[in-house]
CSV table of C-alpha atoms in Angstrom, one decimal:
chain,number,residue,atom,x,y,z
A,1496,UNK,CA,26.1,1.7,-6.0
A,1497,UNK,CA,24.3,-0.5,-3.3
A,1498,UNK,CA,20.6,0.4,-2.6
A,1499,UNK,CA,19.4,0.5,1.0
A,1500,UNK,CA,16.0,-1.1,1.2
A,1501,UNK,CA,13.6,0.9,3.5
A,1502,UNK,CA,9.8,0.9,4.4
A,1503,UNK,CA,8.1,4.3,4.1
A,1504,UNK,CA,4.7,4.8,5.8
A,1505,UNK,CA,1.9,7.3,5.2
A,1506,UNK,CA,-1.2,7.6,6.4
A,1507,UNK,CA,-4.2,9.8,5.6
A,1508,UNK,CA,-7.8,10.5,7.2
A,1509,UNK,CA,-10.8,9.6,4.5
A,1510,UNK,CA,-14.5,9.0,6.1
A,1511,UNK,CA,-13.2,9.1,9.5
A,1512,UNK,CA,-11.0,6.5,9.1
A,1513,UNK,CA,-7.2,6.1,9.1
A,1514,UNK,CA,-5.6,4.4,5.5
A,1515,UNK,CA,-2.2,3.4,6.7
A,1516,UNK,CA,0.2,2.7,3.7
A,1517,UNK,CA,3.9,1.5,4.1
A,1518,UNK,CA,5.6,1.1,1.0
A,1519,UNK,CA,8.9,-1.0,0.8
A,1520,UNK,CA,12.1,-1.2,-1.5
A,1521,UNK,CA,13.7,-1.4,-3.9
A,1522,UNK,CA,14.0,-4.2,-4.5
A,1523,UNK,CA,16.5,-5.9,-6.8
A,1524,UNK,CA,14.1,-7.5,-10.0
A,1525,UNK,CA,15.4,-11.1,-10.9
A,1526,UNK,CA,16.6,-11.3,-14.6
A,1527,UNK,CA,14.5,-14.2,-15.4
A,1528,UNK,CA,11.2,-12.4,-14.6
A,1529,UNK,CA,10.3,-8.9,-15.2
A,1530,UNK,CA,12.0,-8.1,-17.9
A,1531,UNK,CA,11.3,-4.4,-18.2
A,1532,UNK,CA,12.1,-3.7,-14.2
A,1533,UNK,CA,15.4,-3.3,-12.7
A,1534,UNK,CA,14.0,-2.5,-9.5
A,1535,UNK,CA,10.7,-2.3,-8.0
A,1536,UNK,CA,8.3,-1.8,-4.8
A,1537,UNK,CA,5.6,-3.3,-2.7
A,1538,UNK,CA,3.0,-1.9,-0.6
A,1539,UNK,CA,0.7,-2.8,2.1
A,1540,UNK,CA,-2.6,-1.2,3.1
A,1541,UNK,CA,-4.3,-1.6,6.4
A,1542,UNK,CA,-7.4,0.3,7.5
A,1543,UNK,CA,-7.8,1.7,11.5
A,1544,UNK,CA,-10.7,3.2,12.9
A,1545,UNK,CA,-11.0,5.1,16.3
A,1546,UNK,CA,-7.5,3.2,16.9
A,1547,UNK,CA,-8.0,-0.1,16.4
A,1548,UNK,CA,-7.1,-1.9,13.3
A,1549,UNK,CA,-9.9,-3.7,11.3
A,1550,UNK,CA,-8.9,-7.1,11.0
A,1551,UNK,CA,-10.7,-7.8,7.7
A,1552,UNK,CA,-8.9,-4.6,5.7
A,1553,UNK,CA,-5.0,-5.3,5.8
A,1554,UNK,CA,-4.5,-5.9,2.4
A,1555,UNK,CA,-0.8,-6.5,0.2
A,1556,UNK,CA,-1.7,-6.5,-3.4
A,1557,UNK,CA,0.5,-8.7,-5.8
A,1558,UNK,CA,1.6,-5.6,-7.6
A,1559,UNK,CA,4.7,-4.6,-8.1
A,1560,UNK,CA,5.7,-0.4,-8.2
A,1561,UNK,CA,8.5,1.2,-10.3
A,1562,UNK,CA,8.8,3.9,-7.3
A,1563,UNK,CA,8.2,4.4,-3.9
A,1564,UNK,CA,5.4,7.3,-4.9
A,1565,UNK,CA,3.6,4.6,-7.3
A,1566,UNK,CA,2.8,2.4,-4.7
A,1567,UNK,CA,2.0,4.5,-2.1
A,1568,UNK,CA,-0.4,6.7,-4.3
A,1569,UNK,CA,-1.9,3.2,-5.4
A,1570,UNK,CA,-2.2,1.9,-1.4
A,1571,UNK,CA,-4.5,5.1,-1.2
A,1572,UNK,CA,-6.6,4.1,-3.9
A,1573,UNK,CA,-7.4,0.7,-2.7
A,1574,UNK,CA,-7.9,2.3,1.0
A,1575,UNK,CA,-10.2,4.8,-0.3
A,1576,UNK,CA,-12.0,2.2,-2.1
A,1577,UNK,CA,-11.8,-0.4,0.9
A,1578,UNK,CA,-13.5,2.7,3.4
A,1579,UNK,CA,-16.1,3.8,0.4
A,1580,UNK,CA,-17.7,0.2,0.4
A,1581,UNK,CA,-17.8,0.2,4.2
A,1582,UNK,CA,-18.9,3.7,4.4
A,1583,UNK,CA,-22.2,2.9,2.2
A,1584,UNK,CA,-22.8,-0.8,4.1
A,1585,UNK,CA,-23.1,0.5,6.8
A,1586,UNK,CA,-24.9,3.5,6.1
């Protein structure tokens, strides 16, 4: 069975800004590293507000996701965290 690597984006409104997520896999684990994965997923996170990107929140954590859902629920997290810190700075 060959799997078909794919990117799967999301986005979601927190604050009044948009939390862009795109998740991407699986892929294939190397045997000499991470023993206990098989397979596993990376996401990306990048923040937009009133359409334009801010430059200093695109962010790829050095995770790695057994599924698709893992690393798009976490890319939420760190968004929502990103947009809470900017949220009180600049209030």
């Amino acid at each position: 069975m060959m799997m078909e690597r794919s990117i799967s984006t999301k986005q979601e409104a927190y604050l009044g800004y948009e939390i862009l997520v795109a998740a991407e896999g699986p892929f294939r684990a190397k045997p000499e590293g991470l023993e206990s994965l098989r397979t596993y997923h990376t996401t990306n996170v990048s923040i937009w507000l009133a359409g334009q990107m801010i430059r200093e929140w695109d962010e790829s954590p050095a995770m790695l996701f057994v599924s698709r859902d893992d690393a798009i629920e976490f890319g939420f997290e760190i968004g929502r965290m990103i947009v809470t810190q900017r949220y009180k700075s600049s209030a």
